Amino acid sequence: MKFSVAIVGLSFLCVASGFAPNSHPRQYTALHAPENTITRIGTIASSTELGARPKKGAKKSGNSVNLVTKARNEMNEKAKLGDSISEKEVRALFELWNSALATGDSRIVAARYAKKPVLLPTVSDQPRTDYESVKDYFDSFILKKPQGKIVDGKIHIGNGWASDMGIYEFTMGATGDKVKARYTYNYIKEDGVWKIQHHHSSVMPEEIAMDKAITEDEVRGLFSLWNNALATLDPKKVASRYAKKGVLLPTVSDVPRTDFPSIEDYFINFLKLKPQGEILESHVTIGTNWSQDAGIYEFTMGATGKKVKGRY
């Protein structure tokens, strides 16, 4: 039996797990904000709870609305800086935004943005260009209880505007995860208050989806997953180990297999031999979002007892 090379494409999900929302709203009873940020405002219901419609005949409570208004006013007072804003004051605007996150209320966060903002979020393809759409994004994000710190930032100041750009890191209080990302804040003075006019946040390009690079042992472990799929004798399970656009150049077929049905078709017959493989010699190469394992393996055919070596 002659063996030829089989190439298996590995696909990784590019998601910033750290930025993925939870499904349960939470409450914040206090703000753990630094000295130059907002003070404690008491218990505030989550944005999900606050957005729920009251039952028919029920009285509307103005308590939560008053708390939100108070928080907005406090932040606005702190953001009423002079036209000649300093670098220290620009950096303090980030702390105000960070404190807004700590309230757990998306309305307070959205209030830190200008009337005509542009928010290009980390985990959404949709630009947010008004209060409602900005709030909608943070409805989910704040459920992770994020708190950020600037790791490396550069500030530029102009006539009536300021920008802060660099790298920040979030600690997600709900999970303990730490996530780095690139950021840009453009601030403008609107009605006497410095607000966020443009905010762009994106994952680090060399840390695909905030994940660590795969190791050589993990690459070889992927062969074990494929081998375990063979042991099930289920061609669908084997075919599911291949990428959507995988290329299989099979051992006993002249036809390249380039999609799920054709790969499954090949293994329908091959699995009748009850094969189990073992890597004898392996050479692993790893790149950004891809890896390769090439060498020699040996199969023991459970149906016949034969042992067959091949290159892979």
PDB file of C-alpha atoms in Angstrom:
ATOM      1  CA  MET A   1       0.000   0.000   0.000  1.00  0.00           C
ATOM      2  CA  LYS A   2       1.407   3.388  -1.004  1.00  0.00           C
ATOM      3  CA  PHE A   3       0.922   6.461   1.168  1.00  0.00           C
ATOM      4  CA  SER A   4       0.985  10.031  -0.048  1.00  0.00           C
ATOM      5  CA  VAL A   5       0.803  13.346   1.786  1.00  0.00           C
ATOM      6  CA  ALA A   6      -2.359  14.467   3.529  1.00  0.00           C
ATOM      7  CA  ILE A   7      -2.610  18.121   4.476  1.00  0.00           C
ATOM      8  CA  VAL A   8      -5.060  19.139   7.118  1.00  0.00           C
ATOM      9  CA  GLY A   9      -5.957  22.820   7.411  1.00  0.00           C
ATOM     10  CA  LEU A  10      -6.258  24.104  10.920  1.00  0.00           C
ATOM     11  CA  SER A  11      -8.715  26.870  11.570  1.00  0.00           C
ATOM     12  CA  PHE A  12      -8.749  28.977  14.697  1.00  0.00           C
ATOM     13  CA  LEU A  13     -11.675  31.021  15.898  1.00  0.00           C
ATOM     14  CA  CYS A  14     -10.610  34.691  15.973  1.00  0.00           C
ATOM     15  CA  VAL A  15     -12.567  36.031  18.899  1.00  0.00           C
ATOM     16  CA  ALA A  16     -11.577  38.012  21.753  1.00  0.00           C
ATOM     17  CA  SER A  17     -12.906  35.783  24.449  1.00  0.00           C
ATOM     18  CA  GLY A  18     -12.160  38.415  26.885  1.00  0.00           C
ATOM     19  CA  PHE A  19     -14.563  40.763  25.106  1.00  0.00           C
ATOM     20  CA  ALA A  20     -17.327  38.174  24.656  1.00  0.00           C
ATOM     21  CA  PRO A  21     -20.409  39.028  26.745  1.00  0.00           C
ATOM     22  CA  ASN A  22     -21.984  36.923  29.471  1.00  0.00           C
ATOM     23  CA  SER A  23     -25.674  36.172  29.448  1.00  0.00           C
ATOM     24  CA  HIS A  24     -26.574  37.361  32.976  1.00  0.00           C
ATOM     25  CA  PRO A  25     -26.921  41.005  34.093  1.00  0.00           C
ATOM     26  CA  ARG A  26     -25.113  42.069  37.243  1.00  0.00           C
ATOM     27  CA  GLN A  27     -25.340  44.818  39.840  1.00  0.00           C
ATOM     28  CA  TYR A  28     -22.631  47.118  41.132  1.00  0.00           C
ATOM     29  CA  THR A  29     -22.917  48.424  44.655  1.00  0.00           C
ATOM     30  CA  ALA A  30     -19.810  50.599  44.671  1.00  0.00           C
ATOM     31  CA  LEU A  31     -17.239  52.106  42.354  1.00  0.00           C
ATOM     32  CA  HIS A  32     -13.626  51.131  42.865  1.00  0.00           C
ATOM     33  CA  ALA A  33     -12.494  54.249  41.007  1.00  0.00           C
ATOM     34  CA  PRO A  34      -9.234  56.167  41.440  1.00  0.00           C
ATOM     35  CA  GLU A  35      -9.126  59.557  43.104  1.00  0.00           C
ATOM     36  CA  ASN A  36      -9.627  61.578  39.923  1.00  0.00           C
ATOM     37  CA  THR A  37     -12.744  59.719  38.847  1.00  0.00           C
ATOM     38  CA  ILE A  38     -16.396  59.507  39.848  1.00  0.00           C
ATOM     39  CA  THR A  39     -17.347  58.876  43.477  1.00  0.00           C
ATOM     40  CA  ARG A  40     -19.696  56.230  44.829  1.00  0.00           C
ATOM     41  CA  ILE A  41     -23.268  56.674  43.590  1.00  0.00           C
ATOM     42  CA  GLY A  42     -25.007  53.760  45.276  1.00  0.00           C
ATOM     43  CA  THR A  43     -26.681  50.648  43.861  1.00  0.00           C
ATOM     44  CA  ILE A  44     -27.601  50.887  40.177  1.00  0.00           C
ATOM     45  CA  ALA A  45     -29.570  48.209  38.358  1.00  0.00           C
ATOM     46  CA  SER A  46     -28.002  46.697  35.250  1.00  0.00           C
ATOM     47  CA  SER A  47     -28.839  48.150  31.846  1.00  0.00           C
ATOM     48  CA  THR A  48     -30.812  45.013  31.013  1.00  0.00           C
ATOM     49  CA  GLU A  49     -33.004  45.424  34.059  1.00  0.00           C
ATOM     50  CA  LEU A  50     -33.387  49.153  33.547  1.00  0.00           C
ATOM     51  CA  GLY A  51     -34.409  48.624  29.941  1.00  0.00           C
ATOM     52  CA  ALA A  52     -37.220  46.230  30.796  1.00  0.00           C
ATOM     53  CA  ARG A  53     -40.764  47.494  30.322  1.00  0.00           C
ATOM     54  CA  PRO A  54     -42.775  47.901  33.547  1.00  0.00           C
ATOM     55  CA  LYS A  55     -45.844  45.773  34.039  1.00  0.00           C
ATOM     56  CA  LYS A  56     -49.166  47.378  33.187  1.00  0.00           C
ATOM     57  CA  GLY A  57     -50.407  49.500  36.045  1.00  0.00           C
ATOM     58  CA  ALA A  58     -47.060  49.470  37.850  1.00  0.00           C
ATOM     59  CA  LYS A  59     -45.603  52.764  39.057  1.00  0.00           C
ATOM     60  CA  LYS A  60     -42.356  53.907  37.486  1.00  0.00           C
ATOM     61  CA  SER A  61     -39.524  54.407  39.937  1.00  0.00           C
ATOM     62  CA  GLY A  62     -37.482  57.532  39.386  1.00  0.00           C
ATOM     63  CA  ASN A  63     -34.735  56.389  41.750  1.00  0.00           C
ATOM     64  CA  SER A  64     -32.559  54.653  39.156  1.00  0.00           C
ATOM     65  CA  VAL A  65     -33.084  57.499  36.683  1.00  0.00           C
ATOM     66  CA  ASN A  66     -32.002  60.015  39.300  1.00  0.00           C
ATOM     67  CA  LEU A  67     -28.876  57.988  40.068  1.00  0.00           C
ATOM     68  CA  VAL A  68     -27.944  57.896  36.401  1.00  0.00           C
ATOM     69  CA  THR A  69     -28.513  61.630  36.050  1.00  0.00           C
ATOM     70  CA  LYS A  70     -26.397  62.263  39.124  1.00  0.00           C
ATOM     71  CA  ALA A  71     -23.583  60.116  37.762  1.00  0.00           C
ATOM     72  CA  ARG A  72     -23.694  61.891  34.402  1.00  0.00           C
ATOM     73  CA  ASN A  73     -23.619  65.286  36.068  1.00  0.00           C
ATOM     74  CA  GLU A  74     -20.645  64.318  38.246  1.00  0.00           C
ATOM     75  CA  MET A  75     -18.710  63.135  35.214  1.00  0.00           C
ATOM     76  CA  ASN A  76     -19.611  66.208  33.209  1.00  0.00           C
ATOM     77  CA  GLU A  77     -18.329  68.437  36.004  1.00  0.00           C
ATOM     78  CA  LYS A  78     -15.015  66.556  36.022  1.00  0.00           C
ATOM     79  CA  ALA A  79     -14.823  66.831  32.221  1.00  0.00           C
ATOM     80  CA  LYS A  80     -15.393  70.615  32.218  1.00  0.00           C
ATOM     81  CA  LEU A  81     -11.786  71.445  31.597  1.00  0.00           C
ATOM     82  CA  GLY A  82     -10.246  74.504  30.018  1.00  0.00           C
ATOM     83  CA  ASP A  83      -9.675  74.908  26.292  1.00  0.00           C
ATOM     84  CA  SER A  84      -5.939  74.457  26.863  1.00  0.00           C
ATOM     85  CA  ILE A  85      -6.203  70.888  28.141  1.00  0.00           C
ATOM     86  CA  SER A  86      -3.054  69.217  29.505  1.00  0.00           C
ATOM     87  CA  GLU A  87      -1.772  65.692  28.854  1.00  0.00           C
ATOM     88  CA  LYS A  88      -2.612  64.756  32.430  1.00  0.00           C
ATOM     89  CA  GLU A  89      -6.181  65.956  31.940  1.00  0.00           C
ATOM     90  CA  VAL A  90      -6.503  64.042  28.663  1.00  0.00           C
ATOM     91  CA  ARG A  91      -5.443  60.863  30.430  1.00  0.00           C
ATOM     92  CA  ALA A  92      -7.974  61.590  33.195  1.00  0.00           C
ATOM     93  CA  LEU A  93     -10.729  61.484  30.535  1.00  0.00           C
ATOM     94  CA  PHE A  94      -9.891  57.812  30.032  1.00  0.00           C
ATOM     95  CA  GLU A  95     -10.298  57.275  33.779  1.00  0.00           C
ATOM     96  CA  LEU A  96     -13.753  58.867  33.629  1.00  0.00           C
ATOM     97  CA  TRP A  97     -14.729  56.449  30.861  1.00  0.00           C
ATOM     98  CA  ASN A  98     -13.263  53.567  32.865  1.00  0.00           C
ATOM     99  CA  SER A  99     -15.289  54.641  35.904  1.00  0.00           C
ATOM    100  CA  ALA A 100     -18.409  54.733  33.744  1.00  0.00           C
ATOM    101  CA  LEU A 101     -17.749  51.075  32.907  1.00  0.00           C
ATOM    102  CA  ALA A 102     -17.486  50.325  36.627  1.00  0.00           C
ATOM    103  CA  THR A 103     -21.044  51.547  37.240  1.00  0.00           C
ATOM    104  CA  GLY A 104     -22.368  48.611  35.216  1.00  0.00           C
ATOM    105  CA  ASP A 105     -24.805  50.942  33.450  1.00  0.00           C
ATOM    106  CA  SER A 106     -24.521  51.290  29.675  1.00  0.00           C
ATOM    107  CA  ARG A 107     -26.373  54.629  29.739  1.00  0.00           C
ATOM    108  CA  ILE A 108     -23.646  56.222  31.823  1.00  0.00           C
ATOM    109  CA  VAL A 109     -20.956  54.839  29.503  1.00  0.00           C
ATOM    110  CA  ALA A 110     -22.783  56.071  26.387  1.00  0.00           C
ATOM    111  CA  ALA A 111     -23.095  59.519  27.973  1.00  0.00           C
ATOM    112  CA  ARG A 112     -19.304  59.900  27.818  1.00  0.00           C
ATOM    113  CA  TYR A 113     -19.544  60.024  24.014  1.00  0.00           C
ATOM    114  CA  ALA A 114     -20.299  63.125  21.941  1.00  0.00           C
ATOM    115  CA  LYS A 115     -23.672  63.759  20.285  1.00  0.00           C
ATOM    116  CA  LYS A 116     -22.341  62.474  16.948  1.00  0.00           C
ATOM    117  CA  PRO A 117     -19.811  59.839  17.983  1.00  0.00           C
ATOM    118  CA  VAL A 118     -18.018  57.148  16.007  1.00  0.00           C
ATOM    119  CA  LEU A 119     -17.366  53.970  17.994  1.00  0.00           C
ATOM    120  CA  LEU A 120     -15.590  51.169  16.120  1.00  0.00           C
ATOM    121  CA  PRO A 121     -15.893  48.378  18.711  1.00  0.00           C
ATOM    122  CA  THR A 122     -13.660  45.410  19.331  1.00  0.00           C
ATOM    123  CA  VAL A 123     -16.211  42.645  18.750  1.00  0.00           C
ATOM    124  CA  SER A 124     -18.772  44.185  16.422  1.00  0.00           C
ATOM    125  CA  ASP A 125     -18.627  44.891  12.680  1.00  0.00           C
ATOM    126  CA  GLN A 126     -21.192  47.682  13.058  1.00  0.00           C
ATOM    127  CA  PRO A 127     -19.957  51.259  13.592  1.00  0.00           C
ATOM    128  CA  ARG A 128     -21.895  52.967  16.388  1.00  0.00           C
ATOM    129  CA  THR A 129     -22.734  56.570  15.515  1.00  0.00           C
ATOM    130  CA  ASP A 130     -25.348  57.708  18.028  1.00  0.00           C
ATOM    131  CA  TYR A 131     -26.240  57.379  21.701  1.00  0.00           C
ATOM    132  CA  GLU A 132     -28.584  54.396  21.277  1.00  0.00           C
ATOM    133  CA  SER A 133     -26.172  52.303  19.205  1.00  0.00           C
ATOM    134  CA  VAL A 134     -23.261  53.049  21.555  1.00  0.00           C
ATOM    135  CA  LYS A 135     -25.413  52.063  24.526  1.00  0.00           C
ATOM    136  CA  ASP A 136     -26.491  48.894  22.723  1.00  0.00           C
ATOM    137  CA  TYR A 137     -22.866  47.779  22.365  1.00  0.00           C
ATOM    138  CA  PHE A 138     -22.061  48.366  26.016  1.00  0.00           C
ATOM    139  CA  ASP A 139     -25.225  46.546  27.162  1.00  0.00           C
ATOM    140  CA  SER A 140     -23.274  43.343  26.520  1.00  0.00           C
ATOM    141  CA  PHE A 141     -19.688  44.432  27.122  1.00  0.00           C
ATOM    142  CA  ILE A 142     -20.194  45.696  30.675  1.00  0.00           C
ATOM    143  CA  LEU A 143     -21.582  42.325  31.775  1.00  0.00           C
ATOM    144  CA  LYS A 144     -17.964  41.141  31.819  1.00  0.00           C
ATOM    145  CA  LYS A 145     -17.255  43.785  34.509  1.00  0.00           C
ATOM    146  CA  PRO A 146     -14.307  45.223  32.576  1.00  0.00           C
ATOM    147  CA  GLN A 147     -11.745  47.571  34.101  1.00  0.00           C
ATOM    148  CA  GLY A 148      -9.024  48.988  31.919  1.00  0.00           C
ATOM    149  CA  LYS A 149      -5.568  50.452  32.311  1.00  0.00           C
ATOM    150  CA  ILE A 150      -3.366  52.098  29.712  1.00  0.00           C
ATOM    151  CA  VAL A 151      -0.166  50.156  29.100  1.00  0.00           C
ATOM    152  CA  ASP A 152       1.348  52.469  26.500  1.00  0.00           C
ATOM    153  CA  GLY A 153      -0.240  55.690  25.279  1.00  0.00           C
ATOM    154  CA  LYS A 154       0.648  58.728  23.180  1.00  0.00           C
ATOM    155  CA  ILE A 155      -1.254  62.001  23.571  1.00  0.00           C
ATOM    156  CA  HIS A 156      -1.654  64.780  21.013  1.00  0.00           C
ATOM    157  CA  ILE A 157      -3.405  68.077  21.716  1.00  0.00           C
ATOM    158  CA  GLY A 158      -4.783  70.589  19.228  1.00  0.00           C
ATOM    159  CA  ASN A 159      -7.174  73.545  19.117  1.00  0.00           C
ATOM    160  CA  GLY A 160     -10.388  72.242  20.703  1.00  0.00           C
ATOM    161  CA  TRP A 161      -9.427  68.585  20.384  1.00  0.00           C
ATOM    162  CA  ALA A 162      -7.144  65.956  21.894  1.00  0.00           C
ATOM    163  CA  SER A 163      -6.253  62.367  21.041  1.00  0.00           C
ATOM    164  CA  ASP A 164      -4.960  59.484  23.132  1.00  0.00           C
ATOM    165  CA  MET A 165      -3.780  56.343  21.327  1.00  0.00           C
ATOM    166  CA  GLY A 166      -1.835  53.228  22.243  1.00  0.00           C
ATOM    167  CA  ILE A 167      -2.377  49.909  23.992  1.00  0.00           C
ATOM    168  CA  TYR A 168      -4.679  49.202  26.918  1.00  0.00           C
ATOM    169  CA  GLU A 169      -5.359  46.101  28.983  1.00  0.00           C
ATOM    170  CA  PHE A 170      -8.664  45.035  30.488  1.00  0.00           C
ATOM    171  CA  THR A 171      -9.230  42.807  33.489  1.00  0.00           C
ATOM    172  CA  MET A 172     -12.620  41.144  33.219  1.00  0.00           C
ATOM    173  CA  GLY A 173     -13.999  40.981  36.743  1.00  0.00           C
ATOM    174  CA  ALA A 174     -16.540  38.322  35.804  1.00  0.00           C
ATOM    175  CA  THR A 175     -13.892  35.848  34.609  1.00  0.00           C
ATOM    176  CA  GLY A 176     -10.496  37.147  35.721  1.00  0.00           C
ATOM    177  CA  ASP A 177      -9.297  37.220  32.098  1.00  0.00           C
ATOM    178  CA  LYS A 178      -6.797  39.875  31.021  1.00  0.00           C
ATOM    179  CA  VAL A 179      -7.072  41.186  27.467  1.00  0.00           C
ATOM    180  CA  LYS A 180      -4.851  43.623  25.576  1.00  0.00           C
ATOM    181  CA  ALA A 181      -6.009  45.724  22.634  1.00  0.00           C
ATOM    182  CA  ARG A 182      -5.028  48.765  20.582  1.00  0.00           C
ATOM    183  CA  TYR A 183      -7.052  51.944  21.157  1.00  0.00           C
ATOM    184  CA  THR A 184      -7.640  55.457  19.846  1.00  0.00           C
ATOM    185  CA  TYR A 185      -9.705  58.119  21.617  1.00  0.00           C
ATOM    186  CA  ASN A 186     -10.381  61.458  19.958  1.00  0.00           C
ATOM    187  CA  TYR A 187     -11.862  64.014  22.352  1.00  0.00           C
ATOM    188  CA  ILE A 188     -13.690  67.239  21.536  1.00  0.00           C
ATOM    189  CA  LYS A 189     -15.167  69.942  23.727  1.00  0.00           C
ATOM    190  CA  GLU A 190     -18.950  69.889  23.400  1.00  0.00           C
ATOM    191  CA  ASP A 191     -21.169  72.281  25.352  1.00  0.00           C
ATOM    192  CA  GLY A 192     -18.242  73.016  27.647  1.00  0.00           C
ATOM    193  CA  VAL A 193     -17.597  69.312  28.385  1.00  0.00           C
ATOM    194  CA  TRP A 194     -14.841  67.139  26.905  1.00  0.00           C
ATOM    195  CA  LYS A 195     -16.453  64.095  25.270  1.00  0.00           C
ATOM    196  CA  ILE A 196     -15.314  61.115  23.175  1.00  0.00           C
ATOM    197  CA  GLN A 197     -15.945  61.868  19.510  1.00  0.00           C
ATOM    198  CA  HIS A 198     -14.099  58.858  18.065  1.00  0.00           C
ATOM    199  CA  HIS A 199     -13.173  55.577  19.753  1.00  0.00           C
ATOM    200  CA  HIS A 200     -11.485  52.718  17.921  1.00  0.00           C
ATOM    201  CA  SER A 201     -10.563  49.463  19.662  1.00  0.00           C
ATOM    202  CA  SER A 202      -9.034  46.412  17.975  1.00  0.00           C
ATOM    203  CA  VAL A 203      -7.292  43.184  18.920  1.00  0.00           C
ATOM    204  CA  MET A 204      -3.516  42.943  18.886  1.00  0.00           C
ATOM    205  CA  PRO A 205      -2.489  41.747  15.398  1.00  0.00           C
ATOM    206  CA  GLU A 206       0.219  39.402  16.687  1.00  0.00           C
ATOM    207  CA  GLU A 207      -2.085  37.859  19.276  1.00  0.00           C
ATOM    208  CA  ILE A 208      -4.820  36.440  17.079  1.00  0.00           C
ATOM    209  CA  ALA A 209      -8.077  36.690  18.997  1.00  0.00           C
ATOM    210  CA  MET A 210      -6.118  37.355  22.202  1.00  0.00           C
ATOM    211  CA  ASP A 211      -4.883  33.750  22.125  1.00  0.00           C
ATOM    212  CA  LYS A 212      -1.459  32.220  22.744  1.00  0.00           C
ATOM    213  CA  ALA A 213       0.498  30.586  19.933  1.00  0.00           C
ATOM    214  CA  ILE A 214       0.032  26.834  19.586  1.00  0.00           C
ATOM    215  CA  THR A 215       2.924  24.679  20.850  1.00  0.00           C
ATOM    216  CA  GLU A 216       4.637  21.764  19.088  1.00  0.00           C
ATOM    217  CA  ASP A 217       3.104  19.302  21.546  1.00  0.00           C
ATOM    218  CA  GLU A 218      -0.340  20.761  20.858  1.00  0.00           C
ATOM    219  CA  VAL A 219       0.213  20.394  17.109  1.00  0.00           C
ATOM    220  CA  ARG A 220       1.067  16.709  17.571  1.00  0.00           C
ATOM    221  CA  GLY A 221      -1.978  16.447  19.797  1.00  0.00           C
ATOM    222  CA  LEU A 222      -4.102  17.371  16.777  1.00  0.00           C
ATOM    223  CA  PHE A 223      -2.895  14.161  15.104  1.00  0.00           C
ATOM    224  CA  SER A 224      -4.124  12.249  18.141  1.00  0.00           C
ATOM    225  CA  LEU A 225      -7.563  13.853  17.718  1.00  0.00           C
ATOM    226  CA  TRP A 226      -7.622  12.726  14.083  1.00  0.00           C
ATOM    227  CA  ASN A 227      -6.459   9.238  15.104  1.00  0.00           C
ATOM    228  CA  ASN A 228      -9.195   9.070  17.745  1.00  0.00           C
ATOM    229  CA  ALA A 229     -11.711  10.016  15.074  1.00  0.00           C
ATOM    230  CA  LEU A 230     -10.482   7.049  13.014  1.00  0.00           C
ATOM    231  CA  ALA A 231     -11.071   4.795  16.025  1.00  0.00           C
ATOM    232  CA  THR A 232     -14.773   5.708  16.048  1.00  0.00           C
ATOM    233  CA  LEU A 233     -15.104   4.161  12.546  1.00  0.00           C
ATOM    234  CA  ASP A 234     -17.440   7.067  11.740  1.00  0.00           C
ATOM    235  CA  PRO A 235     -16.431   8.783   8.460  1.00  0.00           C
ATOM    236  CA  LYS A 236     -18.382  11.925   9.392  1.00  0.00           C
ATOM    237  CA  LYS A 237     -16.354  12.387  12.562  1.00  0.00           C
ATOM    238  CA  VAL A 238     -13.110  11.963  10.637  1.00  0.00           C
ATOM    239  CA  ALA A 239     -14.196  14.389   7.915  1.00  0.00           C
ATOM    240  CA  SER A 240     -15.161  16.959  10.572  1.00  0.00           C
ATOM    241  CA  ARG A 241     -11.486  17.174  11.591  1.00  0.00           C
ATOM    242  CA  TYR A 242     -10.725  18.856   8.247  1.00  0.00           C
ATOM    243  CA  ALA A 243     -11.109  22.576   7.519  1.00  0.00           C
ATOM    244  CA  LYS A 244     -13.927  23.898   5.342  1.00  0.00           C
ATOM    245  CA  LYS A 245     -11.512  24.144   2.429  1.00  0.00           C
ATOM    246  CA  GLY A 246      -9.239  21.270   3.401  1.00  0.00           C
ATOM    247  CA  VAL A 247      -7.179  19.346   0.821  1.00  0.00           C
ATOM    248  CA  LEU A 248      -6.805  15.586   1.231  1.00  0.00           C
ATOM    249  CA  LEU A 249      -4.547  13.729  -1.201  1.00  0.00           C
ATOM    250  CA  PRO A 250      -5.557  10.181  -0.255  1.00  0.00           C
ATOM    251  CA  THR A 251      -3.466   7.042  -0.081  1.00  0.00           C
ATOM    252  CA  VAL A 252      -5.547   4.817  -2.362  1.00  0.00           C
ATOM    253  CA  SER A 253      -7.374   7.287  -4.572  1.00  0.00           C
ATOM    254  CA  ASP A 254      -6.238   9.455  -7.488  1.00  0.00           C
ATOM    255  CA  VAL A 255      -8.962  12.035  -6.762  1.00  0.00           C
ATOM    256  CA  PRO A 256      -8.068  15.016  -4.523  1.00  0.00           C
ATOM    257  CA  ARG A 257     -10.724  15.537  -1.843  1.00  0.00           C
ATOM    258  CA  THR A 258     -11.484  19.224  -1.262  1.00  0.00           C
ATOM    259  CA  ASP A 259     -14.799  19.336   0.618  1.00  0.00           C
ATOM    260  CA  PHE A 260     -16.637  17.520   3.399  1.00  0.00           C
ATOM    261  CA  PRO A 261     -18.659  15.081   1.226  1.00  0.00           C
ATOM    262  CA  SER A 262     -15.655  13.928  -0.797  1.00  0.00           C
ATOM    263  CA  ILE A 263     -13.458  13.502   2.312  1.00  0.00           C
ATOM    264  CA  GLU A 264     -16.218  11.568   4.050  1.00  0.00           C
ATOM    265  CA  ASP A 265     -16.604   9.387   0.938  1.00  0.00           C
ATOM    266  CA  TYR A 266     -12.929   8.398   1.048  1.00  0.00           C
ATOM    267  CA  PHE A 267     -13.015   7.380   4.706  1.00  0.00           C
ATOM    268  CA  ILE A 268     -16.138   5.234   4.250  1.00  0.00           C
ATOM    269  CA  ASN A 269     -13.912   2.572   2.672  1.00  0.00           C
ATOM    270  CA  PHE A 270     -10.660   3.304   4.472  1.00  0.00           C
ATOM    271  CA  LEU A 271     -12.253   2.840   7.916  1.00  0.00           C
ATOM    272  CA  LYS A 272     -13.226  -0.719   6.991  1.00  0.00           C
ATOM    273  CA  LEU A 273      -9.560  -1.585   7.631  1.00  0.00           C
ATOM    274  CA  LYS A 274      -9.904  -0.306  11.229  1.00  0.00           C
ATOM    275  CA  PRO A 275      -6.704   1.786  11.022  1.00  0.00           C
ATOM    276  CA  GLN A 276      -4.820   3.202  13.991  1.00  0.00           C
ATOM    277  CA  GLY A 277      -1.781   5.401  13.449  1.00  0.00           C
ATOM    278  CA  GLU A 278       1.424   6.223  15.302  1.00  0.00           C
ATOM    279  CA  ILE A 279       3.892   8.986  14.461  1.00  0.00           C
ATOM    280  CA  LEU A 280       7.444   7.642  14.141  1.00  0.00           C
ATOM    281  CA  GLU A 281       9.188  10.843  13.074  1.00  0.00           C
ATOM    282  CA  SER A 282       7.753  14.347  13.261  1.00  0.00           C
ATOM    283  CA  HIS A 283       8.860  17.819  12.156  1.00  0.00           C
ATOM    284  CA  VAL A 284       6.558  20.636  13.281  1.00  0.00           C
ATOM    285  CA  THR A 285       6.525  24.151  11.829  1.00  0.00           C
ATOM    286  CA  ILE A 286       4.403  26.941  13.386  1.00  0.00           C
ATOM    287  CA  GLY A 287       3.375  30.295  11.925  1.00  0.00           C
ATOM    288  CA  THR A 288       0.745  32.950  12.627  1.00  0.00           C
ATOM    289  CA  ASN A 289      -2.605  31.133  12.659  1.00  0.00           C
ATOM    290  CA  TRP A 290      -1.225  28.002  10.997  1.00  0.00           C
ATOM    291  CA  SER A 291       0.940  24.975  11.748  1.00  0.00           C
ATOM    292  CA  GLN A 292       2.336  21.985   9.879  1.00  0.00           C
ATOM    293  CA  ASP A 293       3.399  18.508  10.974  1.00  0.00           C
ATOM    294  CA  ALA A 294       5.393  16.456   8.448  1.00  0.00           C
ATOM    295  CA  GLY A 295       7.159  13.135   8.853  1.00  0.00           C
ATOM    296  CA  ILE A 296       6.605   9.381   8.907  1.00  0.00           C
ATOM    297  CA  TYR A 297       3.748   7.478  10.521  1.00  0.00           C
ATOM    298  CA  GLU A 298       2.799   3.804  10.798  1.00  0.00           C
ATOM    299  CA  PHE A 299      -0.677   2.325  10.710  1.00  0.00           C
ATOM    300  CA  THR A 300      -1.819  -0.930  12.230  1.00  0.00           C
ATOM    301  CA  MET A 301      -4.864  -2.251  10.381  1.00  0.00           C
ATOM    302  CA  GLY A 302      -7.096  -3.845  12.984  1.00  0.00           C
ATOM    303  CA  ALA A 303      -9.072  -5.764  10.353  1.00  0.00           C
ATOM    304  CA  THR A 304      -6.015  -7.575   8.976  1.00  0.00           C
ATOM    305  CA  GLY A 305      -3.181  -7.085  11.464  1.00  0.00           C
ATOM    306  CA  LYS A 306      -0.965  -5.545   8.797  1.00  0.00           C
ATOM    307  CA  LYS A 307       1.400  -2.665   9.595  1.00  0.00           C
ATOM    308  CA  VAL A 308       1.970  -0.002   6.964  1.00  0.00           C
ATOM    309  CA  LYS A 309       4.394   2.938   7.025  1.00  0.00           C
ATOM    310  CA  GLY A 310       3.831   6.131   5.101  1.00  0.00           C
ATOM    311  CA  ARG A 311       5.037   9.694   4.721  1.00  0.00           C
ATOM    312  CA  TYR A 312       2.682  12.488   5.816  1.00  0.00           C
TER     313      TYR A 312
END
